[in-house]
């Protein structure tokens, strides 16, 4: 295994997909002028012994989501170039600033990396990071997997999201990859909000899927295994892995339901009061317009807000921390049709 030291600037990075039979990690320096800055972009690369597709796996776009970091480190240490066809490039912390701060956004500029793609070469550190990720990494992939979860504040249903358009080859590739990942729930998006890694990939014509899991700044054992096994299934689906099947027929889709919507967490329902939230539904519950999602109480026992569903749908996100502030996202629904 090769390690590049000392670090080289991210602006010098080139993803050379022609390299064969190599496994290495790179340390790319970022943009801060602070002398004591310890933020750097880790890039883990496995170049297979044979030609094949180029897959980019991202994690840590939000710095408090750890399931993707875990699976990338496991993949890097469990796979060898002899087992891989093509080029597998993985970034376990795509936003080192947010990761070091243990936060969803970058402490340097308070920006959400997943809202500023394709970024700006002359912008803030987060916008510049998005620019480099878009142009040096995503633009050179043939498929992208972006690994997310609920992070610190949200509880999110375990699922795989994809671009939903049965009429196009691009849409079919996204759907087939999502099915291959093995999620029991798929979230199909016929529209993709701007600023995301996936909208960045879509603008470049690169098929993609993303994942969500419960979160909570810890990794549940079932999510740990889902992310790892799903990544192996995706590699096999893309024709990038040479290891034989385990005998469990991993390539067979195991989806039990598909939900729909634009997947925009910025459209979550917001709380109307500071207080303590007690939910009355669980993730993936089907609710009708007017159903009670939960209640916000004051510590004196007063009922401050009945949180009522504003539409029919399926609960895909709930506030994960009971202490809630006014105007904080509290739930998000998807549709069955």
Coordinates of C-alpha atoms in Angstrom, one line a residue:
X1 CA 0.0 0.0 0.0
X2 CA 1.4 3.4 -1.0
X3 CA 1.0 6.6 1.1
X4 CA 1.7 10.0 -0.5
X5 CA 3.5 12.3 2.0
X6 CA 3.8 15.1 2.6
X7 CA 0.4 16.3 1.4
X8 CA 0.0 17.9 -2.0
X9 CA -2.5 20.7 -2.8
X10 CA -6.0 19.6 -3.8
X11 CA -5.6 21.9 -6.8
X12 CA -2.8 19.7 -8.1
X13 CA -4.8 16.4 -7.9
X14 CA -5.5 14.4 -11.1
X15 CA -7.5 11.2 -11.0
X16 CA -5.5 9.1 -13.4
X17 CA -7.9 6.3 -14.3
X18 CA -5.4 4.6 -16.6
X19 CA -3.2 3.4 -13.6
X20 CA -3.4 -0.3 -13.0
X21 CA -2.7 -2.6 -10.0
X22 CA -2.2 0.0 -7.3
X23 CA -3.6 0.7 -3.9
X24 CA -2.7 4.0 -2.3
X25 CA -3.9 6.8 0.0
X26 CA -3.3 10.5 -0.7
X27 CA -3.4 13.5 1.7
X28 CA -4.5 16.7 -0.1
X29 CA -4.1 20.0 1.6
X30 CA -6.9 22.5 1.4
X31 CA -7.2 26.3 1.5
X32 CA -6.8 27.6 5.0
X33 CA -4.0 30.1 5.7
X34 CA -4.0 29.2 9.4
X35 CA -0.6 27.8 10.4
X36 CA -2.2 25.3 12.9
X37 CA -4.9 24.1 10.4
X38 CA -5.1 20.3 10.4
X39 CA -7.8 20.0 7.8
X40 CA -6.9 17.9 4.8
X41 CA -8.8 15.8 2.2
X42 CA -8.1 12.0 2.4
X43 CA -8.3 10.2 -0.9
X44 CA -8.2 6.4 -1.0
X45 CA -7.7 4.7 -4.3
X46 CA -7.7 1.2 -5.6
X47 CA -6.7 0.8 -9.2
X48 CA -7.6 -2.7 -10.4
X49 CA -5.4 -5.0 -12.3
X50 CA -7.8 -4.9 -15.3
X51 CA -9.6 -2.0 -17.0
X52 CA -13.2 -1.3 -15.9
X53 CA -15.5 1.4 -14.7
X54 CA -14.6 4.4 -12.5
X55 CA -16.6 4.6 -9.3
X56 CA -16.4 7.5 -6.9
X57 CA -17.6 6.9 -3.3
X58 CA -18.1 10.0 -1.1
X59 CA -18.8 10.2 2.7
X60 CA -18.6 12.9 5.2
X61 CA -20.2 15.6 3.1
X62 CA -21.8 16.4 6.4
X63 CA -19.2 16.1 9.2
X64 CA -21.5 14.4 11.8
X65 CA -22.4 11.4 9.6
X66 CA -20.2 8.5 10.2
X67 CA -21.7 5.4 8.5
X68 CA -20.0 6.3 5.2
X69 CA -16.6 6.9 6.8
X70 CA -16.8 3.4 8.3
X71 CA -17.6 1.6 5.1
X72 CA -15.0 3.4 3.1
X73 CA -12.3 2.5 5.5
X74 CA -13.5 -1.1 5.6
X75 CA -13.6 -1.3 1.8
X76 CA -10.1 0.1 1.5
X77 CA -8.6 -2.4 3.8
X78 CA -10.6 -5.4 2.6
X79 CA -10.2 -5.1 -1.2
X80 CA -7.0 -5.6 -3.1
X81 CA -6.2 -4.4 -6.7
X82 CA -6.3 -8.0 -7.8
X83 CA -10.0 -8.2 -6.8
X84 CA -11.0 -4.9 -8.5
X85 CA -11.7 -4.1 -12.2
X86 CA -11.3 -0.4 -13.0
X87 CA -10.8 2.5 -10.7
X88 CA -12.3 2.8 -7.2
X89 CA -11.7 6.2 -5.6
X90 CA -13.1 6.9 -2.1
X91 CA -13.2 10.1 0.0
X92 CA -14.1 9.2 3.6
X93 CA -14.4 12.9 4.7
X94 CA -15.5 15.0 1.8
X95 CA -15.8 18.0 4.1
X96 CA -12.8 17.9 6.5
X97 CA -13.8 21.2 8.1
X98 CA -17.2 19.9 9.2
X99 CA -15.8 16.6 10.2
X100 CA -13.2 18.2 12.5
X101 CA -16.0 20.4 13.9
X102 CA -18.3 17.4 14.4
X103 CA -21.0 19.4 12.6
X104 CA -23.3 19.3 9.6
X105 CA -21.9 22.5 8.2
X106 CA -18.4 24.0 7.9
X107 CA -17.4 26.1 11.0
X108 CA -15.2 28.3 8.8
X109 CA -18.1 29.8 6.9
X110 CA -21.2 28.1 8.4
X111 CA -22.1 26.8 4.9
X112 CA -23.6 23.4 4.0
X113 CA -21.4 21.7 1.5
X114 CA -24.5 19.8 0.1
X115 CA -26.1 23.0 -0.9
X116 CA -23.3 24.8 -2.8
X117 CA -22.3 22.5 -5.7
X118 CA -20.8 23.0 -8.3
X119 CA -19.2 25.6 -6.1
X120 CA -17.0 28.5 -7.0
X121 CA -13.2 28.8 -7.5
X122 CA -13.3 32.3 -5.9
X123 CA -15.8 31.6 -3.1
X124 CA -15.6 30.7 0.6
X125 CA -13.7 27.6 1.7
X126 CA -16.9 25.5 1.3
X127 CA -17.7 26.8 -2.1
X128 CA -14.1 26.2 -3.2
X129 CA -14.2 22.7 -1.8
X130 CA -17.4 22.0 -3.8
X131 CA -15.7 23.4 -6.9
X132 CA -12.7 21.1 -6.6
X133 CA -14.9 18.0 -5.7
X134 CA -17.1 18.7 -8.8
X135 CA -14.2 19.3 -11.3
X136 CA -11.5 16.9 -10.1
X137 CA -13.5 14.0 -8.7
X138 CA -17.1 13.8 -9.8
X139 CA -16.4 14.9 -13.3
X140 CA -14.0 12.0 -13.8
X141 CA -16.3 9.3 -12.4
X142 CA -18.6 7.0 -14.4
X143 CA -20.8 6.4 -11.4
X144 CA -21.1 8.1 -8.0
X145 CA -22.2 6.8 -4.6
X146 CA -22.8 9.4 -1.9
X147 CA -23.2 8.0 1.7
X148 CA -25.3 10.0 4.2
X149 CA -27.3 9.5 7.4
X150 CA -29.3 11.5 9.9
X151 CA -26.2 12.9 11.7
X152 CA -26.5 14.7 15.0
X153 CA -30.1 16.0 15.0
X154 CA -32.2 13.8 12.7
X155 CA -33.4 10.3 12.6
X156 CA -33.7 9.1 9.0
X157 CA -35.1 5.9 7.5
X158 CA -32.5 3.5 6.1
X159 CA -32.9 3.8 2.3
X160 CA -31.2 4.3 -1.1
X161 CA -32.1 7.3 -3.2
X162 CA -31.9 7.5 -7.0
X163 CA -33.0 9.6 -10.0
X164 CA -36.4 8.4 -11.1
X165 CA -37.1 8.4 -14.8
X166 CA -38.1 5.1 -16.4
X167 CA -38.0 6.6 -19.9
X168 CA -34.3 7.3 -20.1
X169 CA -31.2 5.2 -20.0
X170 CA -29.8 7.5 -17.3
X171 CA -32.8 7.0 -15.1
X172 CA -32.8 3.2 -15.6
X173 CA -29.1 3.0 -14.7
X174 CA -29.7 4.9 -11.4
X175 CA -32.7 2.7 -10.5
X176 CA -30.9 -0.5 -11.3
X177 CA -28.0 0.5 -9.2
X178 CA -30.2 1.4 -6.3
X179 CA -32.0 -1.9 -6.5
X180 CA -28.6 -3.7 -6.6
X181 CA -27.5 -1.9 -3.4
X182 CA -30.1 -4.0 -1.6
X183 CA -32.1 -1.4 0.3
X184 CA -35.5 -2.4 1.5
X185 CA -36.7 1.1 0.7
X186 CA -35.9 3.1 -2.4
X187 CA -36.6 6.8 -2.7
X188 CA -37.1 7.9 -6.3
X189 CA -36.6 11.6 -7.2
X190 CA -38.0 12.8 -10.5
X191 CA -36.5 16.2 -9.6
X192 CA -33.2 17.0 -7.9
X193 CA -32.7 20.2 -5.9
X194 CA -29.6 22.2 -7.0
X195 CA -26.5 22.4 -4.9
X196 CA -26.2 18.7 -4.1
X197 CA -23.4 16.2 -5.0
X198 CA -26.1 14.3 -6.9
X199 CA -27.3 17.3 -8.8
X200 CA -23.6 18.0 -9.6
X201 CA -23.2 14.4 -11.0
X202 CA -26.5 14.7 -12.9
X203 CA -25.4 17.9 -14.6
X204 CA -22.3 16.0 -15.8
X205 CA -24.4 13.0 -17.0
X206 CA -23.0 10.7 -14.4
X207 CA -25.4 8.2 -12.9
X208 CA -25.7 8.2 -9.1
X209 CA -27.3 6.9 -6.0
X210 CA -27.1 8.0 -2.4
X211 CA -27.9 6.4 1.0
X212 CA -29.5 7.4 4.2
X213 CA -29.5 5.7 7.6
X214 CA -30.6 6.5 11.2
X215 CA -27.7 8.5 12.3
X216 CA -27.2 9.9 15.8
X217 CA -23.4 10.3 15.7
X218 CA -23.1 6.6 16.2
X219 CA -23.4 3.6 13.8
X220 CA -26.0 1.0 14.4
X221 CA -24.8 -2.6 13.7
X222 CA -27.6 -3.1 11.1
X223 CA -26.6 0.1 9.2
X224 CA -22.9 -0.8 9.4
X225 CA -23.6 -4.1 7.6
X226 CA -26.2 -2.6 5.2
X227 CA -23.7 0.0 4.0
X228 CA -20.8 -2.5 3.6
X229 CA -22.8 -5.3 1.9
X230 CA -24.6 -2.7 -0.3
X231 CA -21.3 -1.3 -1.5
X232 CA -20.0 -4.7 -2.4
X233 CA -23.3 -5.5 -4.2
X234 CA -22.9 -2.2 -6.1
X235 CA -19.4 -3.0 -7.1
X236 CA -20.5 -6.4 -8.4
X237 CA -23.4 -4.8 -10.2
X238 CA -21.0 -2.4 -12.0
X239 CA -18.7 -5.2 -13.0
X240 CA -15.9 -4.0 -10.8
X241 CA -15.3 -6.8 -8.3
X242 CA -13.9 -10.2 -9.0
X243 CA -14.7 -12.0 -5.8
X244 CA -17.3 -14.8 -6.2
X245 CA -20.8 -14.6 -4.9
X246 CA -21.2 -15.8 -1.3
X247 CA -23.9 -18.2 -2.3
X248 CA -26.7 -15.9 -1.1
X249 CA -27.4 -14.5 -4.6
X250 CA -26.4 -11.0 -3.7
X251 CA -27.3 -9.6 -7.1
X252 CA -31.0 -10.2 -6.7
X253 CA -32.9 -7.0 -5.8
X254 CA -34.5 -7.2 -2.4
X255 CA -36.6 -4.0 -2.5
X256 CA -39.9 -4.1 -0.6
X257 CA -41.2 -0.7 -1.5
X258 CA -40.5 2.5 -3.4
X259 CA -41.4 6.0 -2.2
X260 CA -41.2 9.2 -4.1
X261 CA -40.6 12.9 -3.8
X262 CA -37.8 15.4 -4.3
X263 CA -35.8 14.4 -1.2
X264 CA -35.3 18.0 -0.2
X265 CA -34.8 18.1 3.6
X266 CA -35.0 21.9 3.4
X267 CA -38.7 21.4 2.9
X268 CA -39.1 19.6 6.3
X269 CA -41.9 20.9 8.5
X270 CA -40.6 23.3 11.2
X271 CA -41.4 23.5 14.9
X272 CA -43.4 26.5 16.1
X273 CA -42.0 26.6 19.6
X274 CA -39.0 25.8 21.8
X275 CA -39.7 22.8 23.9
X276 CA -39.4 19.0 24.2
X277 CA -40.7 16.9 21.3
X278 CA -42.3 13.5 21.9
X279 CA -43.2 11.8 18.6
X280 CA -46.3 9.6 18.2
X281 CA -45.2 7.9 14.9
X282 CA -42.1 6.1 13.9
X283 CA -39.9 6.2 10.7
X284 CA -41.7 4.7 7.7
X285 CA -45.1 5.1 9.3
X286 CA -47.9 5.9 6.8
X287 CA -49.8 9.0 7.9
X288 CA -52.7 11.0 6.6
X289 CA -53.3 14.7 6.4
X290 CA -54.3 15.8 9.9
X291 CA -52.7 12.9 11.8
X292 CA -50.7 13.8 14.8
X293 CA -46.9 13.4 14.3
X294 CA -46.1 14.3 17.9
X295 CA -46.3 17.0 20.5
X296 CA -44.0 19.7 21.7
X297 CA -44.2 20.3 25.5
X298 CA -42.8 22.8 27.8
X299 CA -40.8 21.6 30.8
X300 CA -43.7 22.8 33.0
X301 CA -45.9 20.3 31.3
X302 CA -47.7 22.8 29.0
X303 CA -48.6 21.6 25.5
X304 CA -46.9 24.1 23.2
X305 CA -47.7 22.5 19.8
X306 CA -49.5 19.6 18.4
X307 CA -47.4 18.6 15.4
X308 CA -49.9 17.7 12.7
X309 CA -49.2 16.2 9.3
X310 CA -49.9 18.6 6.5
X311 CA -50.3 15.9 3.9
X312 CA -50.6 12.2 3.2
X313 CA -47.3 10.4 3.1
X314 CA -44.6 8.2 4.7
X315 CA -42.3 9.5 7.5
X316 CA -38.7 9.5 6.3
X317 CA -37.2 11.9 8.8
X318 CA -38.0 12.7 12.4
X319 CA -36.2 15.1 14.8
X320 CA -33.7 12.9 16.5
X321 CA -32.9 15.1 19.5
X322 CA -36.0 15.7 21.7
X323 CA -35.0 19.2 22.8
X324 CA -36.2 21.4 19.9
X325 CA -35.9 25.0 19.0
X326 CA -38.4 27.1 17.2
X327 CA -38.1 26.9 13.4
X328 CA -36.1 23.6 13.6
X329 CA -36.9 20.8 11.1
X330 CA -39.1 18.3 12.8
X331 CA -40.4 15.8 10.2
X332 CA -40.4 15.1 6.5
X333 CA -42.8 13.0 4.4
X334 CA -42.3 11.2 1.2
X335 CA -45.1 10.0 -1.1
X336 CA -46.1 6.5 -2.2
X337 CA -47.0 7.7 -5.7

